[in-house]
Amino acid sequence: MILGNPWVHGGVVGFVVVNFLMVTFAWSVWFERKFAGRMQNRPGPTEVGPFGLLQPIADLLKLLQKQDIVPDGADRALFNLAPPIGAILILASAAALPFGPGLVAADLDVGVLFALSITSLMVIPVWMAGWASNNKYALLGAMRAAAQAVSFEVPLLLSAMVPIVLAGSFSIADIVAAQSGYAWFALWPPGPGLVAFVLFFLTSLAEANRIPFDIPEAESELVAGVTTEYTGMKFGLFYLAEYVHTLVASLLATVLFLGGWEGPFVDGPHWMIAKALGLYAFIFWVRWTLLRYRADQFMALCWKVLVPTSLATLVAAALWKHLS
Amino acid sequence: MSPAGLAAIAFTAVAAAVALGTLIAAKFLAVRAREVPPTQGLTYECGEEPDGLAWVRFHPRYYVVALVFVVFDVEAAFLLPWALNIEGGGLVVMVEMFVFLGILLLGWAYAVRKGALTWQ
């Protein structure tokens, strides 16, 4: 603990980390739009500031000024509560994430479980929004989103258990320490670690509702899915939750499988952030390359491919740990 | 509660301040229609007037998936303490869990065979 008092420490480090997440979110949207533009042979945002760099600020101002509309017949309490609950949960899930040795808001013994359990709660605000909107598209999106989130939860947990087995600890700091000397779990042991990393990354995409698993939104079939009836800042908070979820998933994948803050020259938070942003950019690449899975396809993929594969990976990791 | 737990609560309070702060700012900055048009509160159905409430009946396959999920989630609750004790527990502990996983896989195979996880 850098600062003596736990409340002060959590608050100050929390302020820094939450700001990091928000600023990265805002400018990653700019980056994604530029990136998508280049992939589709168009320039992307250019008008606001040099290279369109001030676009996130313009977007924020626009969202703040939009009229707040609650549809007739909606469940007002649930409708208004869903966006802030989603944003609070996903920002809070970064509390146990260390960015360097000792650079952590809450050094929990069960850091991995804390992050995984809070991110898995994200299905609740999505469901609340879909149910409360009194919109058929929103409810369809919410039903499919709930089915997807609970299904992919199983391979996510099982693949996240591989580093826990290999390191023998729930603490993220211990898991990173177990990978020191470039024995990153994605590379070593050969086989189970890499498979678990790919599974964790794929299922994180599904949990964060990113293409190819953006079932709750599905803009070509369900208008805008669960966010159809949302306007202004409430819509903005859903948007924030989705991007921050992706970012937290990238950070988690970095500490669990890619050695955290270890890197050439000087170890430190810069390597942690660089690796996570690399994964994050890869997710954008995936988004603008692949198509969306159909509801029946992702169920088949999850239950018939990912669940047995992740179980086999866990067994292989346990055998490795026992024999070595 | 441990110091780390208190710090996590403080962290969550910061997150809550950010999320609620933006909503409160929007409350003051958002524009409001001077005259509320009669169609403003209608839900969006691609231009058609919405017919009835959205809360309709759903296919039972969602229920079946939730049931299978509960089985695997409870299994994860058993697996987590096991995952920490592979070195200390020795061969017996590990093989016992493999037997448990094997029984679970039989149930999984039954669900797949019955088509519980096949959507159309």
Coordinates of C-alpha atoms in Angstrom, one line a residue:
Chain A
M1 CA 0.0 0.0 0.0
I2 CA 1.6 3.3 -1.2
L3 CA -0.5 5.5 1.0
G4 CA -1.1 4.5 4.6
N5 CA -4.9 4.7 4.9
P6 CA -6.7 2.1 2.8
W7 CA -9.6 4.5 2.1
V8 CA -7.2 7.2 0.8
H9 CA -5.1 4.7 -1.1
G10 CA -8.2 3.1 -2.8
G11 CA -9.6 6.5 -3.6
V12 CA -6.4 8.0 -5.0
V13 CA -5.3 5.0 -7.0
G14 CA -8.9 4.5 -8.1
F15 CA -9.0 8.1 -9.3
V16 CA -5.9 7.5 -11.5
V17 CA -7.1 4.1 -12.8
V18 CA -10.6 5.2 -13.5
N19 CA -9.2 8.2 -15.4
F20 CA -6.9 6.0 -17.3
L21 CA -9.8 3.8 -18.3
M22 CA -12.1 6.7 -19.3
V23 CA -9.4 8.5 -21.3
T24 CA -8.3 5.3 -23.1
F25 CA -12.0 4.6 -23.8
A26 CA -12.6 8.1 -25.3
W27 CA -9.6 8.1 -27.6
S28 CA -9.9 4.4 -28.5
V29 CA -13.2 5.3 -30.0
W30 CA -11.4 7.9 -32.1
F31 CA -8.7 5.3 -33.0
E32 CA -11.3 2.7 -33.9
R33 CA -13.2 5.1 -36.2
K34 CA -9.9 6.1 -37.9
F35 CA -8.9 2.4 -38.1
A36 CA -12.3 1.3 -39.5
G37 CA -12.2 4.2 -41.9
R38 CA -8.8 3.2 -43.3
M39 CA -10.0 -0.4 -43.6
Q40 CA -13.0 0.7 -45.6
N41 CA -11.0 3.1 -47.8
R42 CA -12.4 6.3 -46.2
P43 CA -10.6 8.9 -43.9
G44 CA -12.7 8.5 -40.7
P45 CA -13.2 11.6 -38.5
T46 CA -11.3 14.6 -39.8
E47 CA -13.2 17.8 -38.9
V48 CA -12.9 18.3 -35.2
G49 CA -9.3 19.2 -34.4
P50 CA -6.1 17.9 -36.2
F51 CA -6.8 14.4 -37.5
G52 CA -10.2 14.6 -35.8
L53 CA -8.4 14.2 -32.5
L54 CA -11.0 16.3 -30.6
Q55 CA -13.8 14.1 -31.8
P56 CA -14.3 12.3 -28.4
I57 CA -14.8 15.7 -26.7
A58 CA -17.4 16.7 -29.3
D59 CA -19.2 13.3 -28.9
L60 CA -19.3 13.8 -25.1
L61 CA -20.7 17.3 -25.4
K62 CA -23.3 16.0 -27.8
L63 CA -24.3 13.1 -25.6
L64 CA -24.6 15.5 -22.6
Q65 CA -27.1 17.8 -24.4
K66 CA -29.4 15.1 -25.9
Q67 CA -32.9 15.0 -24.5
D68 CA -33.6 12.2 -22.0
I69 CA -36.6 10.2 -23.2
V70 CA -38.2 7.3 -21.3
P71 CA -40.6 5.4 -23.5
D72 CA -44.3 4.9 -22.6
G73 CA -45.0 1.8 -20.5
A74 CA -41.3 1.4 -19.6
D75 CA -40.3 0.2 -16.1
R76 CA -38.9 3.6 -15.1
A77 CA -36.8 2.5 -12.2
L78 CA -35.1 -0.3 -14.0
F79 CA -34.7 1.8 -17.1
N80 CA -32.9 4.6 -15.3
L81 CA -30.8 2.3 -13.1
A82 CA -29.4 0.0 -15.8
P83 CA -26.8 2.3 -17.4
P84 CA -25.2 3.6 -14.2
I85 CA -25.1 0.1 -12.7
G86 CA -23.3 -1.2 -15.8
A87 CA -20.8 1.6 -15.8
I88 CA -20.1 1.4 -12.0
L89 CA -19.6 -2.4 -12.1
I90 CA -17.2 -2.4 -15.0
L91 CA -15.1 0.4 -13.7
A92 CA -15.0 -1.2 -10.3
S93 CA -13.8 -4.5 -11.8
A94 CA -10.4 -2.9 -12.3
A95 CA -9.9 -2.4 -8.6
A96 CA -7.8 -5.5 -8.1
L97 CA -5.8 -5.1 -11.3
P98 CA -2.1 -4.4 -10.6
F99 CA -0.3 -2.3 -13.2
G100 CA 3.2 -2.9 -11.7
P101 CA 4.7 -4.4 -8.6
G102 CA 2.7 -2.8 -5.8
L103 CA 0.8 -0.5 -8.2
V104 CA -2.6 -1.7 -7.3
A105 CA -5.7 -0.1 -5.7
A106 CA -6.8 -3.2 -3.8
D107 CA -4.3 -5.9 -3.4
L108 CA -6.9 -8.6 -2.8
D109 CA -5.9 -12.3 -2.2
V110 CA -8.7 -13.3 -4.5
G111 CA -8.0 -10.7 -7.2
V112 CA -8.7 -13.0 -10.1
L113 CA -12.1 -14.1 -8.6
F114 CA -13.0 -10.4 -7.9
A115 CA -12.4 -9.3 -11.4
L116 CA -14.1 -12.3 -13.0
S117 CA -17.1 -12.2 -10.7
I118 CA -17.7 -8.5 -11.2
T119 CA -17.3 -8.6 -15.0
S120 CA -19.7 -11.6 -15.1
L121 CA -22.4 -9.4 -13.4
M122 CA -22.5 -7.2 -16.5
V123 CA -25.3 -9.3 -17.9
I124 CA -27.6 -7.9 -15.2
P125 CA -27.7 -4.3 -16.4
V126 CA -28.0 -5.5 -20.0
W127 CA -30.9 -7.6 -19.1
M128 CA -32.5 -4.8 -17.0
A129 CA -32.2 -2.4 -19.9
G130 CA -33.8 -4.9 -22.3
W131 CA -36.6 -5.8 -20.0
A132 CA -37.4 -2.3 -18.9
S133 CA -37.5 -0.7 -22.3
N134 CA -40.9 -2.1 -23.3
N135 CA -39.4 -2.6 -26.8
K136 CA -39.6 -6.0 -28.6
Y137 CA -36.2 -5.6 -30.1
A138 CA -34.6 -4.7 -26.8
L139 CA -36.2 -7.7 -25.1
L140 CA -35.1 -10.1 -27.9
G141 CA -31.6 -8.7 -27.6
A142 CA -31.6 -9.0 -23.8
M143 CA -32.8 -12.7 -23.9
R144 CA -30.1 -13.6 -26.3
A145 CA -27.5 -11.6 -24.4
A146 CA -28.4 -13.4 -21.2
A147 CA -28.2 -16.8 -22.9
Q148 CA -24.8 -15.8 -24.4
A149 CA -23.4 -14.4 -21.3
V150 CA -24.2 -17.4 -19.1
S151 CA -23.0 -19.8 -21.7
F152 CA -19.7 -18.2 -22.3
E153 CA -19.2 -17.7 -18.6
V154 CA -18.4 -21.5 -18.3
P155 CA -15.4 -21.6 -20.7
L156 CA -14.3 -18.2 -19.4
L157 CA -14.0 -19.5 -15.9
L158 CA -12.5 -22.8 -16.9
S159 CA -9.8 -21.1 -19.1
A160 CA -9.0 -18.5 -16.4
M161 CA -8.5 -21.4 -14.0
V162 CA -5.5 -22.6 -16.0
P163 CA -3.2 -19.8 -14.7
I164 CA -4.7 -20.3 -11.2
V165 CA -3.7 -24.0 -11.4
L166 CA -0.2 -23.2 -12.7
A167 CA 0.5 -20.4 -10.2
G168 CA -1.3 -22.0 -7.3
S169 CA -2.8 -18.7 -6.2
F170 CA -5.9 -16.4 -6.7
S171 CA -3.8 -13.3 -6.2
I172 CA -3.0 -11.5 -9.5
A173 CA 0.4 -10.4 -8.1
D174 CA 1.3 -14.1 -7.4
I175 CA 0.2 -15.1 -10.9
V176 CA 2.4 -12.5 -12.5
A177 CA 5.3 -13.4 -10.3
A178 CA 4.9 -17.1 -11.3
Q179 CA 5.4 -16.0 -14.9
S180 CA 8.7 -14.1 -14.3
G181 CA 11.7 -14.9 -16.5
Y182 CA 9.5 -14.9 -19.6
A183 CA 7.8 -18.1 -18.6
W184 CA 4.5 -16.5 -19.7
F185 CA 1.5 -18.8 -19.4
A186 CA 0.6 -18.2 -23.0
L187 CA 4.0 -19.8 -24.0
W188 CA 4.8 -22.1 -21.2
P189 CA 3.8 -24.9 -20.6
P190 CA 3.5 -25.3 -24.4
G191 CA 0.0 -26.4 -25.3
P192 CA -2.5 -25.8 -22.4
G193 CA -1.3 -22.3 -21.8
L194 CA -1.7 -21.1 -25.3
V195 CA -5.1 -22.9 -25.8
A196 CA -6.3 -21.4 -22.5
F197 CA -5.2 -17.9 -23.7
V198 CA -7.1 -18.2 -27.0
L199 CA -10.2 -19.5 -25.2
F200 CA -10.0 -16.7 -22.6
F201 CA -9.6 -14.1 -25.3
L202 CA -12.5 -15.5 -27.4
T203 CA -14.9 -15.8 -24.4
S204 CA -13.9 -12.3 -23.2
L205 CA -15.0 -11.0 -26.5
A206 CA -18.4 -12.7 -26.0
E207 CA -18.7 -11.4 -22.4
A208 CA -17.9 -7.9 -23.6
N209 CA -20.4 -8.2 -26.4
R210 CA -17.9 -7.4 -29.1
I211 CA -18.2 -8.7 -32.7
P212 CA -18.3 -11.6 -33.6
F213 CA -20.5 -12.0 -30.5
D214 CA -22.3 -8.6 -30.3
I215 CA -25.6 -10.3 -29.7
P216 CA -27.3 -7.7 -27.4
E217 CA -26.8 -4.9 -30.0
A218 CA -27.0 -6.8 -33.4
E219 CA -27.7 -3.6 -35.3
S220 CA -28.6 -5.4 -38.5
E221 CA -31.3 -7.5 -37.0
L222 CA -32.5 -5.8 -33.8
V223 CA -32.2 -2.1 -34.6
A224 CA -29.8 -1.3 -31.7
G225 CA -30.8 -4.2 -29.4
V226 CA -31.0 -3.3 -25.7
T227 CA -29.9 0.3 -26.3
T228 CA -32.7 1.0 -28.8
E229 CA -34.7 3.2 -26.5
Y230 CA -31.8 4.9 -24.7
T231 CA -30.8 8.5 -25.5
G232 CA -28.1 10.9 -24.4
M233 CA -25.8 10.1 -21.5
K234 CA -27.6 6.9 -20.6
F235 CA -26.7 5.5 -24.0
G236 CA -23.2 6.9 -23.5
L237 CA -22.8 4.9 -20.3
F238 CA -23.7 1.7 -22.1
Y239 CA -21.2 2.5 -24.7
L240 CA -18.6 3.2 -22.0
A241 CA -19.4 -0.1 -20.3
E242 CA -18.8 -2.0 -23.5
Y243 CA -15.5 -0.4 -24.3
V244 CA -14.2 -0.5 -20.7
H245 CA -15.2 -4.1 -20.5
T246 CA -13.1 -4.9 -23.6
L247 CA -10.2 -2.9 -22.0
V248 CA -10.5 -4.7 -18.7
A249 CA -10.6 -8.0 -20.5
S250 CA -7.4 -7.1 -22.3
L251 CA -5.7 -6.1 -19.1
L252 CA -6.9 -9.4 -17.4
A253 CA -5.6 -11.4 -20.3
T254 CA -2.3 -9.6 -20.0
V255 CA -1.8 -10.4 -16.3
L256 CA -3.1 -13.9 -16.6
F257 CA -1.3 -15.1 -19.7
L258 CA 1.2 -12.5 -21.0
G259 CA 3.4 -11.9 -18.0
G260 CA 1.8 -8.6 -16.9
W261 CA 4.4 -5.8 -16.6
E262 CA 7.4 -7.9 -17.6
G263 CA 9.2 -6.8 -20.8
P264 CA 12.6 -5.9 -22.3
F265 CA 14.8 -3.2 -20.7
V266 CA 12.7 -1.9 -17.8
D267 CA 9.7 -3.8 -16.3
G268 CA 6.8 -1.6 -15.4
P269 CA 3.3 -0.4 -16.0
H270 CA 4.3 0.8 -19.5
W271 CA 4.7 -2.9 -20.7
M272 CA 1.5 -3.9 -19.0
I273 CA -0.4 -1.1 -20.8
A274 CA 1.4 -1.7 -24.1
K275 CA 0.5 -5.4 -24.1
A276 CA -3.1 -4.7 -23.1
L277 CA -3.5 -2.0 -25.8
G278 CA -2.1 -4.4 -28.4
L279 CA -4.8 -6.9 -27.5
Y280 CA -7.4 -4.1 -27.4
A281 CA -6.4 -3.0 -31.0
F282 CA -6.5 -6.6 -32.1
I283 CA -10.2 -6.7 -30.9
F284 CA -10.9 -3.6 -33.2
W285 CA -9.3 -5.4 -36.1
V286 CA -11.5 -8.5 -35.4
R287 CA -14.5 -6.3 -35.2
W288 CA -14.0 -4.7 -38.6
T289 CA -13.0 -8.1 -40.2
L290 CA -15.5 -10.7 -39.0
L291 CA -19.3 -11.1 -39.2
R292 CA -21.7 -11.7 -36.3
Y293 CA -22.5 -15.2 -35.1
R294 CA -26.2 -16.2 -35.3
A295 CA -27.8 -17.1 -32.0
D296 CA -27.9 -20.9 -32.7
Q297 CA -24.3 -20.8 -34.0
F298 CA -22.8 -19.2 -30.9
M299 CA -24.7 -21.6 -28.6
A300 CA -23.3 -24.6 -30.6
L301 CA -19.8 -23.1 -30.7
C302 CA -19.8 -22.4 -26.9
W303 CA -21.4 -25.7 -25.6
K304 CA -20.1 -28.2 -28.2
V305 CA -16.6 -26.8 -28.8
L306 CA -15.4 -24.3 -26.2
V307 CA -16.7 -26.1 -23.0
P308 CA -15.1 -29.5 -23.7
T309 CA -11.9 -27.9 -25.0
S310 CA -11.6 -25.7 -21.9
L311 CA -12.2 -28.7 -19.6
A312 CA -9.5 -30.7 -21.5
T313 CA -7.1 -27.8 -21.2
L314 CA -7.7 -27.5 -17.4
V315 CA -7.1 -31.3 -17.0
A316 CA -3.9 -31.0 -19.1
A317 CA -2.7 -28.0 -17.0
A318 CA -3.4 -29.9 -13.7
L319 CA -1.4 -32.9 -15.0
W320 CA 1.5 -30.6 -16.0
K321 CA 1.5 -29.0 -12.6
H322 CA 1.4 -32.4 -10.9
L323 CA 4.2 -33.9 -12.9
S324 CA 6.6 -30.9 -12.8
Chain B
M1 CA -12.6 -6.2 6.6
S2 CA -9.1 -6.3 5.3
P3 CA -7.4 -3.1 4.1
A4 CA -7.5 -4.3 0.5
G5 CA -11.3 -4.8 0.9
L6 CA -11.7 -1.3 2.2
A7 CA -9.6 0.0 -0.7
A8 CA -11.8 -1.9 -3.2
I9 CA -14.8 -0.1 -1.7
A10 CA -13.2 3.3 -2.0
F11 CA -12.3 2.4 -5.7
T12 CA -16.0 1.5 -6.3
A13 CA -17.0 4.8 -4.8
V14 CA -14.8 6.7 -7.2
A15 CA -16.3 4.7 -10.1
A16 CA -19.8 5.5 -8.8
A17 CA -19.0 9.2 -8.6
V18 CA -17.8 9.2 -12.2
A19 CA -20.9 7.3 -13.6
L20 CA -23.4 9.3 -11.5
G21 CA -21.6 12.6 -12.1
T22 CA -22.0 12.3 -15.9
L23 CA -25.7 11.5 -15.5
I24 CA -26.2 14.5 -13.1
A25 CA -24.3 16.8 -15.6
A26 CA -26.5 15.5 -18.4
K27 CA -29.6 16.3 -16.2
F28 CA -28.6 20.0 -16.2
L29 CA -27.3 20.2 -19.8
A30 CA -29.8 18.1 -21.7
V31 CA -32.3 20.0 -23.9
R32 CA -36.0 19.4 -23.4
A33 CA -38.8 19.7 -26.0
R34 CA -40.9 22.8 -25.3
E35 CA -44.0 20.9 -26.6
V36 CA -44.0 17.2 -26.2
P37 CA -45.0 15.6 -29.5
P38 CA -47.6 12.8 -29.0
T39 CA -45.3 10.2 -30.5
Q40 CA -42.3 11.0 -28.4
G41 CA -42.9 8.2 -25.9
L42 CA -43.6 5.5 -28.5
T43 CA -41.2 2.6 -28.6
Y44 CA -39.3 2.2 -31.8
E45 CA -40.6 -0.4 -34.2
C46 CA -39.2 0.8 -37.5
G47 CA -42.0 3.3 -38.1
E48 CA -44.9 1.0 -37.3
E49 CA -47.1 1.9 -34.4
P50 CA -46.1 -0.6 -31.6
D51 CA -48.8 -3.2 -31.0
G52 CA -49.2 -4.3 -27.4
L53 CA -46.6 -4.7 -24.7
A54 CA -43.1 -6.1 -25.4
W55 CA -43.3 -8.6 -22.5
V56 CA -44.3 -11.7 -24.4
R57 CA -43.7 -15.4 -24.0
F58 CA -40.3 -16.8 -24.9
H59 CA -39.0 -20.1 -26.2
P60 CA -38.2 -22.6 -23.3
R61 CA -34.7 -23.2 -24.8
Y62 CA -33.5 -20.3 -22.8
Y63 CA -34.6 -22.0 -19.6
V64 CA -32.8 -25.2 -20.6
V65 CA -29.5 -23.3 -21.2
A66 CA -29.8 -21.6 -17.8
L67 CA -30.2 -25.1 -16.2
V68 CA -27.1 -26.5 -17.9
F69 CA -25.3 -23.3 -16.9
V70 CA -26.1 -23.7 -13.2
V71 CA -24.7 -27.3 -13.3
F72 CA -21.4 -26.0 -14.7
D73 CA -21.3 -22.9 -12.5
V74 CA -21.6 -25.0 -9.3
E75 CA -18.9 -27.3 -10.7
A76 CA -16.7 -24.2 -11.0
A77 CA -17.3 -23.5 -7.3
F78 CA -15.9 -26.9 -6.5
L79 CA -13.0 -26.6 -9.0
L80 CA -11.7 -23.3 -7.6
P81 CA -10.4 -24.6 -4.2
W82 CA -9.1 -27.8 -5.9
A83 CA -7.1 -25.6 -8.4
L84 CA -5.1 -24.2 -5.5
N85 CA -4.2 -27.6 -3.9
I86 CA -2.9 -29.6 -6.8
E87 CA 0.7 -29.6 -5.5
G88 CA -0.2 -30.1 -1.9
G89 CA -3.1 -32.6 -2.4
G90 CA -1.2 -35.2 -4.3
L91 CA -2.4 -37.7 -6.9
V92 CA -5.6 -38.8 -5.0
V93 CA -7.0 -35.2 -4.9
M94 CA -6.3 -34.7 -8.6
V95 CA -7.8 -38.0 -9.8
E96 CA -10.9 -37.6 -7.6
M97 CA -11.6 -34.3 -9.4
F98 CA -11.0 -36.0 -12.8
V99 CA -13.7 -38.6 -11.8
F100 CA -16.0 -35.7 -10.9
L101 CA -15.4 -34.0 -14.2
G102 CA -16.0 -37.3 -16.0
I103 CA -19.4 -37.7 -14.4
L104 CA -20.2 -34.1 -15.3
L105 CA -19.1 -34.8 -18.9
L106 CA -21.6 -37.7 -19.0
G107 CA -24.4 -35.2 -18.1
W108 CA -23.0 -32.8 -20.8
A109 CA -23.1 -35.6 -23.4
Y110 CA -26.7 -36.5 -22.4
A111 CA -27.7 -32.8 -22.8
V112 CA -26.0 -32.6 -26.2
R113 CA -27.6 -36.0 -27.3
K114 CA -31.1 -34.8 -26.2
G115 CA -30.6 -31.6 -28.3
A116 CA -30.9 -29.4 -25.3
L117 CA -28.1 -27.2 -26.6
T118 CA -29.1 -27.3 -30.3
W119 CA -31.1 -24.2 -31.3
Q120 CA -32.9 -23.9 -34.6

